[in-house]
PDB file of C-alpha atoms in Angstrom:
ATOM      1  CA  MET A   1     -16.032   4.353   6.151  1.00 41.00           C
ATOM      2  CA  LEU A   2     -12.715   2.831   5.226  1.00 47.00           C
ATOM      3  CA  VAL A   3      -9.798   5.230   5.294  1.00 46.00           C
ATOM      4  CA  LEU A   4      -6.512   4.349   3.792  1.00 53.00           C
ATOM      5  CA  ASP A   5      -4.746   7.571   5.188  1.00 55.00           C
ATOM      6  CA  VAL A   6      -2.005   7.309   2.549  1.00 53.00           C
ATOM      7  CA  CYS A   7      -2.241  10.946   1.202  1.00 51.00           C
ATOM      8  CA  SER A   8      -0.972  12.316   4.457  1.00 51.00           C
ATOM      9  CA  SER A   9       2.005   9.858   4.360  1.00 48.00           C
ATOM     10  CA  SER A  10       3.070  10.671   0.815  1.00 48.00           C
ATOM     11  CA  GLY A  11       5.160  13.797   1.375  1.00 47.00           C
ATOM     12  CA  LEU A  12       3.062  15.542  -1.295  1.00 46.00           C
ATOM     13  CA  GLU A  13       2.082  18.777   0.417  1.00 49.00           C
ATOM     14  CA  ASP A  14      -0.693  19.693  -2.119  1.00 62.00           C
ATOM     15  CA  TRP A  15      -2.394  16.341  -1.369  1.00 57.00           C
ATOM     16  CA  SER A  16      -3.667  17.036   2.162  1.00 64.00           C
ATOM     17  CA  PRO A  17      -6.207  14.248   3.163  1.00 64.00           C
ATOM     18  CA  ASP A  18      -8.804  16.954   3.734  1.00 66.00           C
ATOM     19  CA  LEU A  19      -8.756  17.974  -0.021  1.00 79.00           C
ATOM     20  CA  GLN A  20     -11.525  16.639  -2.268  1.00 81.00           C
ATOM     21  CA  LYS A  21      -9.029  15.273  -4.779  1.00 85.00           C
ATOM     22  CA  ALA A  22      -7.290  13.255  -2.009  1.00 88.00           C
ATOM     23  CA  LYS A  23     -10.568  11.784  -0.853  1.00 89.00           C
ATOM     24  CA  VAL A  24     -11.452  10.774  -4.421  1.00 92.00           C
ATOM     25  CA  TYR A  25      -7.948   9.398  -4.970  1.00 93.00           C
ATOM     26  CA  GLU A  26      -8.229   7.123  -1.880  1.00 90.00           C
ATOM     27  CA  LYS A  27     -11.693   5.907  -2.894  1.00 92.00           C
ATOM     28  CA  ILE A  28     -10.620   5.012  -6.354  1.00 95.00           C
ATOM     29  CA  LEU A  29      -7.425   3.477  -5.052  1.00 93.00           C
ATOM     30  CA  LEU A  30      -9.219   1.194  -2.742  1.00 91.00           C
ATOM     31  CA  ASP A  31     -11.609   0.052  -5.547  1.00 94.00           C
ATOM     32  CA  LEU A  32      -8.588  -0.652  -7.707  1.00 94.00           C
ATOM     33  CA  ILE A  33      -6.936  -2.761  -5.031  1.00 92.00           C
ATOM     34  CA  LEU A  34     -10.140  -4.672  -4.323  1.00 91.00           C
ATOM     35  CA  GLY A  35     -10.841  -5.270  -7.949  1.00 91.00           C
ATOM     36  CA  GLU A  36     -14.102  -3.386  -7.959  1.00 94.00           C
ATOM     37  CA  LEU A  37     -12.463  -1.537 -10.854  1.00 95.00           C
ATOM     38  CA  PRO A  38     -10.958  -4.559 -12.593  1.00 94.00           C
ATOM     39  CA  PRO A  39      -7.854  -4.765 -14.786  1.00 94.00           C
ATOM     40  CA  GLY A  40      -8.400  -3.418 -18.230  1.00 94.00           C
ATOM     41  CA  ALA A  41     -11.681  -1.645 -17.259  1.00 96.00           C
ATOM     42  CA  ARG A  42     -12.308   1.660 -18.961  1.00 96.00           C
ATOM     43  CA  LEU A  43     -12.759   4.529 -16.559  1.00 96.00           C
ATOM     44  CA  ASP A  44     -15.247   7.239 -17.554  1.00 94.00           C
ATOM     45  CA  GLU A  45     -14.601  10.568 -15.578  1.00 94.00           C
ATOM     46  CA  GLN A  46     -18.296  11.296 -15.488  1.00 95.00           C
ATOM     47  CA  SER A  47     -19.271   7.900 -14.231  1.00 96.00           C
ATOM     48  CA  LEU A  48     -16.508   8.137 -11.539  1.00 96.00           C
ATOM     49  CA  ALA A  49     -17.679  11.471 -10.412  1.00 96.00           C
ATOM     50  CA  ALA A  50     -21.225  10.118  -9.961  1.00 96.00           C
ATOM     51  CA  ARG A  51     -19.932   6.953  -8.355  1.00 96.00           C
ATOM     52  CA  TYR A  52     -18.009   8.869  -5.671  1.00 94.00           C
ATOM     53  CA  GLY A  53     -20.063  12.022  -5.483  1.00 93.00           C
ATOM     54  CA  ALA A  54     -17.143  14.136  -6.574  1.00 92.00           C
ATOM     55  CA  GLY A  55     -16.386  16.899  -9.073  1.00 93.00           C
ATOM     56  CA  LEU A  56     -14.778  16.240 -12.431  1.00 94.00           C
ATOM     57  CA  ALA A  57     -11.661  18.220 -11.342  1.00 93.00           C
ATOM     58  CA  GLY A  58     -11.085  16.019  -8.355  1.00 92.00           C
ATOM     59  CA  VAL A  59     -11.612  12.926 -10.481  1.00 95.00           C
ATOM     60  CA  ARG A  60      -9.064  14.116 -13.024  1.00 93.00           C
ATOM     61  CA  ASP A  61      -6.462  15.025 -10.445  1.00 93.00           C
ATOM     62  CA  ALA A  62      -6.986  11.638  -8.783  1.00 94.00           C
ATOM     63  CA  LEU A  63      -6.580   9.729 -12.074  1.00 95.00           C
ATOM     64  CA  GLY A  64      -3.483  11.711 -12.880  1.00 93.00           C
ATOM     65  CA  ARG A  65      -1.805  10.637  -9.655  1.00 92.00           C
ATOM     66  CA  LEU A  66      -2.917   7.021 -10.112  1.00 95.00           C
ATOM     67  CA  ALA A  67      -1.373   7.166 -13.677  1.00 95.00           C
ATOM     68  CA  LEU A  68       1.926   8.363 -12.207  1.00 91.00           C
ATOM     69  CA  GLU A  69       1.873   5.393  -9.838  1.00 91.00           C
ATOM     70  CA  GLY A  70       1.217   2.992 -12.697  1.00 92.00           C
ATOM     71  CA  LEU A  71      -2.272   1.973 -11.459  1.00 95.00           C
ATOM     72  CA  VAL A  72      -4.135   3.362 -14.304  1.00 96.00           C
ATOM     73  CA  ILE A  73      -3.138   4.072 -17.977  1.00 96.00           C
ATOM     74  CA  ARG A  74      -4.136   7.300 -19.669  1.00 93.00           C
ATOM     75  CA  ARG A  75      -3.834   7.700 -23.444  1.00 90.00           C
ATOM     76  CA  ALA A  76      -4.878  10.630 -25.634  1.00 84.00           C
ATOM     77  CA  ARG A  77      -8.036   9.909 -27.549  1.00 79.00           C
ATOM     78  CA  SER A  78      -8.538   6.408 -26.039  1.00 81.00           C
ATOM     79  CA  GLY A  79      -9.105   7.540 -22.416  1.00 90.00           C
ATOM     80  CA  THR A  80      -8.220   5.841 -19.161  1.00 95.00           C
ATOM     81  CA  THR A  81      -8.100   2.174 -18.354  1.00 97.00           C
ATOM     82  CA  VAL A  82      -7.221   0.179 -15.194  1.00 97.00           C
ATOM     83  CA  ALA A  83      -3.616  -1.227 -15.450  1.00 95.00           C
ATOM     84  CA  PRO A  84      -3.233  -4.895 -15.921  1.00 93.00           C
ATOM     85  CA  LEU A  85      -1.852  -7.160 -13.259  1.00 90.00           C
ATOM     86  CA  ASP A  86       1.619  -7.488 -14.558  1.00 88.00           C
ATOM     87  CA  LEU A  87       3.755 -10.252 -12.939  1.00 88.00           C
ATOM     88  CA  VAL A  88       7.041  -8.710 -14.169  1.00 91.00           C
ATOM     89  CA  ASP A  89       6.107  -5.455 -12.677  1.00 88.00           C
ATOM     90  CA  LEU A  90       5.100  -7.226  -9.419  1.00 87.00           C
ATOM     91  CA  ARG A  91       8.472  -9.008  -9.162  1.00 90.00           C
ATOM     92  CA  GLN A  92      10.466  -5.711  -9.826  1.00 92.00           C
ATOM     93  CA  GLY A  93       8.313  -4.034  -7.255  1.00 91.00           C
ATOM     94  CA  TYR A  94       8.793  -6.742  -4.733  1.00 90.00           C
ATOM     95  CA  GLU A  95      12.587  -6.548  -5.198  1.00 92.00           C
ATOM     96  CA  ALA A  96      12.427  -2.866  -4.603  1.00 93.00           C
ATOM     97  CA  ARG A  97      10.272  -3.328  -1.521  1.00 93.00           C
ATOM     98  CA  ALA A  98      12.646  -6.035  -0.103  1.00 93.00           C
ATOM     99  CA  LEU A  99      15.433  -3.540  -0.184  1.00 93.00           C
ATOM    100  CA  ILE A 100      13.602  -0.427   0.914  1.00 96.00           C
ATOM    101  CA  GLU A 101      10.908  -1.398   3.403  1.00 96.00           C
ATOM    102  CA  PRO A 102      12.971  -3.266   5.965  1.00 97.00           C
ATOM    103  CA  HIS A 103      15.398  -0.341   5.960  1.00 97.00           C
ATOM    104  CA  CYS A 104      12.265   2.025   6.703  1.00 97.00           C
ATOM    105  CA  ALA A 105      11.277  -0.226   9.518  1.00 98.00           C
ATOM    106  CA  GLY A 106      14.845   0.136  10.871  1.00 98.00           C
ATOM    107  CA  LEU A 107      14.794   3.874  10.501  1.00 98.00           C
ATOM    108  CA  ALA A 108      11.281   3.936  12.308  1.00 98.00           C
ATOM    109  CA  ALA A 109      12.753   2.047  15.207  1.00 98.00           C
ATOM    110  CA  ARG A 110      15.357   4.751  15.558  1.00 97.00           C
ATOM    111  CA  HIS A 111      13.233   7.894  14.794  1.00 96.00           C
ATOM    112  CA  ALA A 112       9.611   7.186  15.433  1.00 97.00           C
ATOM    113  CA  SER A 113       7.884   9.484  17.902  1.00 96.00           C
ATOM    114  CA  LYS A 114       5.334   8.345  20.557  1.00 96.00           C
ATOM    115  CA  ALA A 115       2.655   9.494  18.222  1.00 95.00           C
ATOM    116  CA  ASP A 116       4.125   7.454  15.262  1.00 95.00           C
ATOM    117  CA  ILE A 117       4.231   4.391  17.400  1.00 97.00           C
ATOM    118  CA  ALA A 118       0.661   4.813  18.616  1.00 96.00           C
ATOM    119  CA  ALA A 119      -0.457   5.236  14.961  1.00 94.00           C
ATOM    120  CA  ILE A 120       1.371   2.008  13.837  1.00 96.00           C
ATOM    121  CA  LYS A 121       0.029   0.007  16.749  1.00 96.00           C
ATOM    122  CA  ALA A 122      -3.608   1.169  16.422  1.00 95.00           C
ATOM    123  CA  VAL A 123      -3.993   0.143  12.825  1.00 94.00           C
ATOM    124  CA  PHE A 124      -4.895  -3.501  13.601  1.00 94.00           C
ATOM    125  CA  ASP A 125      -7.080  -2.839  16.560  1.00 93.00           C
ATOM    126  CA  ASP A 126     -10.207  -4.265  15.020  1.00 90.00           C
ATOM    127  CA  ALA A 127      -8.354  -6.892  12.901  1.00 94.00           C
ATOM    128  CA  GLU A 128      -9.802  -9.889  14.720  1.00 95.00           C
ATOM    129  CA  ALA A 129     -13.314  -9.023  13.871  1.00 95.00           C
ATOM    130  CA  ALA A 130     -12.438  -8.198  10.237  1.00 93.00           C
ATOM    131  CA  ALA A 131     -10.569 -11.610   9.884  1.00 92.00           C
ATOM    132  CA  LYS A 132     -13.454 -13.421  11.319  1.00 93.00           C
ATOM    133  CA  ALA A 133     -15.929 -11.812   8.995  1.00 91.00           C
ATOM    134  CA  ARG A 134     -13.499 -12.222   6.138  1.00 87.00           C
ATOM    135  CA  ASP A 135     -13.805  -8.422   5.540  1.00 89.00           C
ATOM    136  CA  LEU A 136     -11.104  -8.009   2.908  1.00 85.00           C
ATOM    137  CA  PRO A 137     -11.803  -4.318   2.240  1.00 86.00           C
ATOM    138  CA  ALA A 138     -11.259  -3.554   6.040  1.00 90.00           C
ATOM    139  CA  LEU A 139      -7.995  -5.737   5.947  1.00 90.00           C
ATOM    140  CA  VAL A 140      -6.694  -4.112   2.901  1.00 88.00           C
ATOM    141  CA  ALA A 141      -7.321  -0.639   4.438  1.00 87.00           C
ATOM    142  CA  MET A 142      -5.484  -1.682   7.602  1.00 91.00           C
ATOM    143  CA  ASP A 143      -2.586  -3.115   5.622  1.00 91.00           C
ATOM    144  CA  GLN A 144      -2.167   0.002   3.614  1.00 89.00           C
ATOM    145  CA  ARG A 145      -2.444   2.231   6.567  1.00 90.00           C
ATOM    146  CA  PHE A 146       0.079   0.096   8.498  1.00 95.00           C
ATOM    147  CA  HIS A 147       2.869   0.220   5.772  1.00 94.00           C
ATOM    148  CA  ALA A 148       2.204   3.969   5.085  1.00 91.00           C
ATOM    149  CA  ALA A 149       2.492   4.666   8.830  1.00 93.00           C
ATOM    150  CA  VAL A 150       5.774   2.847   9.064  1.00 96.00           C
ATOM    151  CA  ALA A 151       7.146   4.629   6.026  1.00 93.00           C
ATOM    152  CA  ARG A 152       6.132   7.962   7.588  1.00 91.00           C
ATOM    153  CA  ALA A 153       7.709   6.980  10.845  1.00 95.00           C
ATOM    154  CA  SER A 154      11.072   6.395   9.149  1.00 95.00           C
ATOM    155  CA  GLY A 155      11.468  10.177   8.896  1.00 93.00           C
ATOM    156  CA  ASN A 156      12.711   9.809   5.315  1.00 94.00           C
ATOM    157  CA  LEU A 157      10.058  11.230   2.963  1.00 89.00           C
ATOM    158  CA  ALA A 158      12.137  10.449  -0.067  1.00 91.00           C
ATOM    159  CA  LEU A 159      11.882   6.696   0.814  1.00 92.00           C
ATOM    160  CA  ALA A 160       8.211   6.978   1.615  1.00 90.00           C
ATOM    161  CA  ARG A 161       7.369   8.547  -1.733  1.00 88.00           C
ATOM    162  CA  ILE A 162       9.020   5.585  -3.393  1.00 91.00           C
ATOM    163  CA  LEU A 163       7.634   2.957  -1.154  1.00 91.00           C
ATOM    164  CA  ILE A 164       3.919   3.783  -0.855  1.00 88.00           C
ATOM    165  CA  PRO A 165       3.063   3.407  -4.646  1.00 90.00           C
ATOM    166  CA  LEU A 166       4.850   0.073  -4.556  1.00 92.00           C
ATOM    167  CA  GLN A 167       2.698  -0.974  -1.654  1.00 90.00           C
ATOM    168  CA  HIS A 168      -0.455  -0.015  -3.576  1.00 90.00           C
ATOM    169  CA  LYS A 169       0.514  -2.239  -6.565  1.00 90.00           C
ATOM    170  CA  ALA A 170       1.468  -5.134  -4.306  1.00 89.00           C
ATOM    171  CA  ALA A 171      -1.889  -4.908  -2.580  1.00 89.00           C
ATOM    172  CA  ARG A 172      -3.790  -5.611  -5.804  1.00 88.00           C
ATOM    173  CA  PHE A 173      -2.000  -9.087  -5.832  1.00 84.00           C
ATOM    174  CA  TRP A 174      -2.404  -9.569  -2.035  1.00 79.00           C
ATOM    175  CA  VAL A 175      -6.221  -9.348  -2.453  1.00 81.00           C
ATOM    176  CA  PHE A 176      -6.029 -11.831  -5.258  1.00 74.00           C
ATOM    177  CA  SER A 177      -3.828 -14.336  -3.325  1.00 71.00           C
ATOM    178  CA  PHE A 178      -5.821 -14.014  -0.074  1.00 68.00           C
ATOM    179  CA  GLY A 179      -9.219 -14.429  -1.620  1.00 66.00           C
ATOM    180  CA  GLY A 180      -9.298 -18.016  -0.396  1.00 76.00           C
ATOM    181  CA  ALA A 181      -7.286 -17.616   2.810  1.00 81.00           C
ATOM    182  CA  THR A 182      -8.641 -19.030   6.061  1.00 86.00           C
ATOM    183  CA  GLU A 183      -9.401 -17.031   9.187  1.00 88.00           C
ATOM    184  CA  ALA A 184      -6.191 -18.650  10.777  1.00 90.00           C
ATOM    185  CA  GLU A 185      -4.130 -17.520   7.800  1.00 89.00           C
ATOM    186  CA  LEU A 186      -5.457 -13.991   7.984  1.00 90.00           C
ATOM    187  CA  MET A 187      -4.750 -13.845  11.694  1.00 93.00           C
ATOM    188  CA  ALA A 188      -1.170 -15.164  11.204  1.00 92.00           C
ATOM    189  CA  ASP A 189      -0.553 -12.284   8.705  1.00 91.00           C
ATOM    190  CA  ILE A 190      -2.048  -9.781  11.289  1.00 94.00           C
ATOM    191  CA  GLU A 191       0.229 -11.044  14.005  1.00 96.00           C
ATOM    192  CA  GLN A 192       3.290 -10.696  11.823  1.00 95.00           C
ATOM    193  CA  HIS A 193       2.422  -6.976  11.289  1.00 96.00           C
ATOM    194  CA  ARG A 194       1.823  -6.587  15.105  1.00 97.00           C
ATOM    195  CA  GLU A 195       5.295  -7.970  15.639  1.00 97.00           C
ATOM    196  CA  VAL A 196       6.797  -5.284  13.513  1.00 98.00           C
ATOM    197  CA  ALA A 197       4.887  -2.689  15.508  1.00 98.00           C
ATOM    198  CA  ASP A 198       6.254  -4.151  18.769  1.00 98.00           C
ATOM    199  CA  VAL A 199       9.856  -4.327  17.706  1.00 98.00           C
ATOM    200  CA  ILE A 200       9.804  -0.731  16.250  1.00 98.00           C
ATOM    201  CA  ALA A 201       8.283   0.399  19.583  1.00 98.00           C
ATOM    202  CA  SER A 202      11.302  -1.347  21.339  1.00 97.00           C
ATOM    203  CA  GLY A 203      13.774   0.728  19.381  1.00 98.00           C
ATOM    204  CA  ASP A 204      15.598  -2.373  18.144  1.00 98.00           C
ATOM    205  CA  VAL A 205      16.711  -1.443  14.650  1.00 98.00           C
ATOM    206  CA  GLU A 206      17.866  -4.899  13.472  1.00 97.00           C
ATOM    207  CA  ALA A 207      14.955  -6.742  14.885  1.00 98.00           C
ATOM    208  CA  SER A 208      12.659  -4.316  13.146  1.00 98.00           C
ATOM    209  CA  LYS A 209      14.322  -4.907   9.761  1.00 97.00           C
ATOM    210  CA  ALA A 210      14.025  -8.672  10.322  1.00 97.00           C
ATOM    211  CA  ALA A 211      10.413  -8.491  11.382  1.00 97.00           C
ATOM    212  CA  MET A 212       9.538  -6.482   8.335  1.00 97.00           C
ATOM    213  CA  MET A 213      11.400  -9.064   6.132  1.00 95.00           C
ATOM    214  CA  ARG A 214       9.128 -11.734   7.624  1.00 95.00           C
ATOM    215  CA  VAL A 215       6.019  -9.793   6.698  1.00 93.00           C
ATOM    216  CA  LEU A 216       7.386  -9.599   3.162  1.00 91.00           C
ATOM    217  CA  SER A 217       8.287 -13.365   3.228  1.00 85.00           C
ATOM    218  CA  VAL A 218      11.880 -12.624   2.158  1.00 57.00           C
ATOM    219  CA  THR A 219      15.085 -13.951   3.527  1.00 46.00           C
ATOM    220  CA  PRO A 220      18.337 -11.828   3.605  1.00 44.00           C
ATOM    221  CA  GLU A 221      19.733 -13.667   0.544  1.00 43.00           C
ATOM    222  CA  ALA A 222      16.655 -12.848  -1.425  1.00 41.00           C
ATOM    223  CA  VAL A 223      17.239  -9.171  -1.464  1.00 40.00           C
ATOM    224  CA  GLN A 224      20.246  -9.631  -3.768  1.00 44.00           C
ATOM    225  CA  ARG A 225      20.008 -10.787  -7.298  1.00 42.00           C
ATOM    226  CA  PRO A 226      22.308 -13.652  -8.428  1.00 41.00           C
ATOM    227  CA  PRO A 227      25.280 -12.370 -10.506  1.00 43.00           C
ATOM    228  CA  VAL A 228      24.703 -12.158 -14.258  1.00 41.00           C
ATOM    229  CA  GLU A 229      26.845 -14.727 -16.099  1.00 46.00           C
ATOM    230  CA  ALA A 230      29.238 -13.144 -18.578  1.00 40.00           C
TER     231      ALA A 230
END
């Protein structure tokens, strides 16, 4: 079974990964990312409860959290729908990640424990098999676990709380863009993530920032907007 392991990285104490609502949240989240629950789809709580073998209370709590993250839209009397893929939202989220995530990688290089490093490095252990099989669900789960593990290793839960929902939104576009990727392209992406893990383990703060920026395909100049003309 795929495990995203993001609830334990969120800093939300009442969302322990062992709780039913956390398990339901991660199952719905993965299906949202993979497009199994497509943009604009109406989400019926009874159907979701049957689909995931969960209680209605857990489904409602999960949908409430996903609504706060902007992944679903809840409206009185009209119900809950999957949020659309919004390119403006994606660009703004990308700008935020470009500022926050390299800094988190640098903090992880400074503060990560041996257990943190082991967790980050272990994420892509089975990545070659997943890439060869073009197993996008497995690769998505690895990607989300990796970025959540780095955010957690930063030691700054305030940044992790901001960053992890941005990663979830970005993953929906990642799946779309990588739908036609070759095995070689998938492996290149995996190796970039492994490089981040290696430099974080070395304790090199600036190299960790740079490696994460390469994962995000961003240059130092790109994290700053051009000045607005008067």
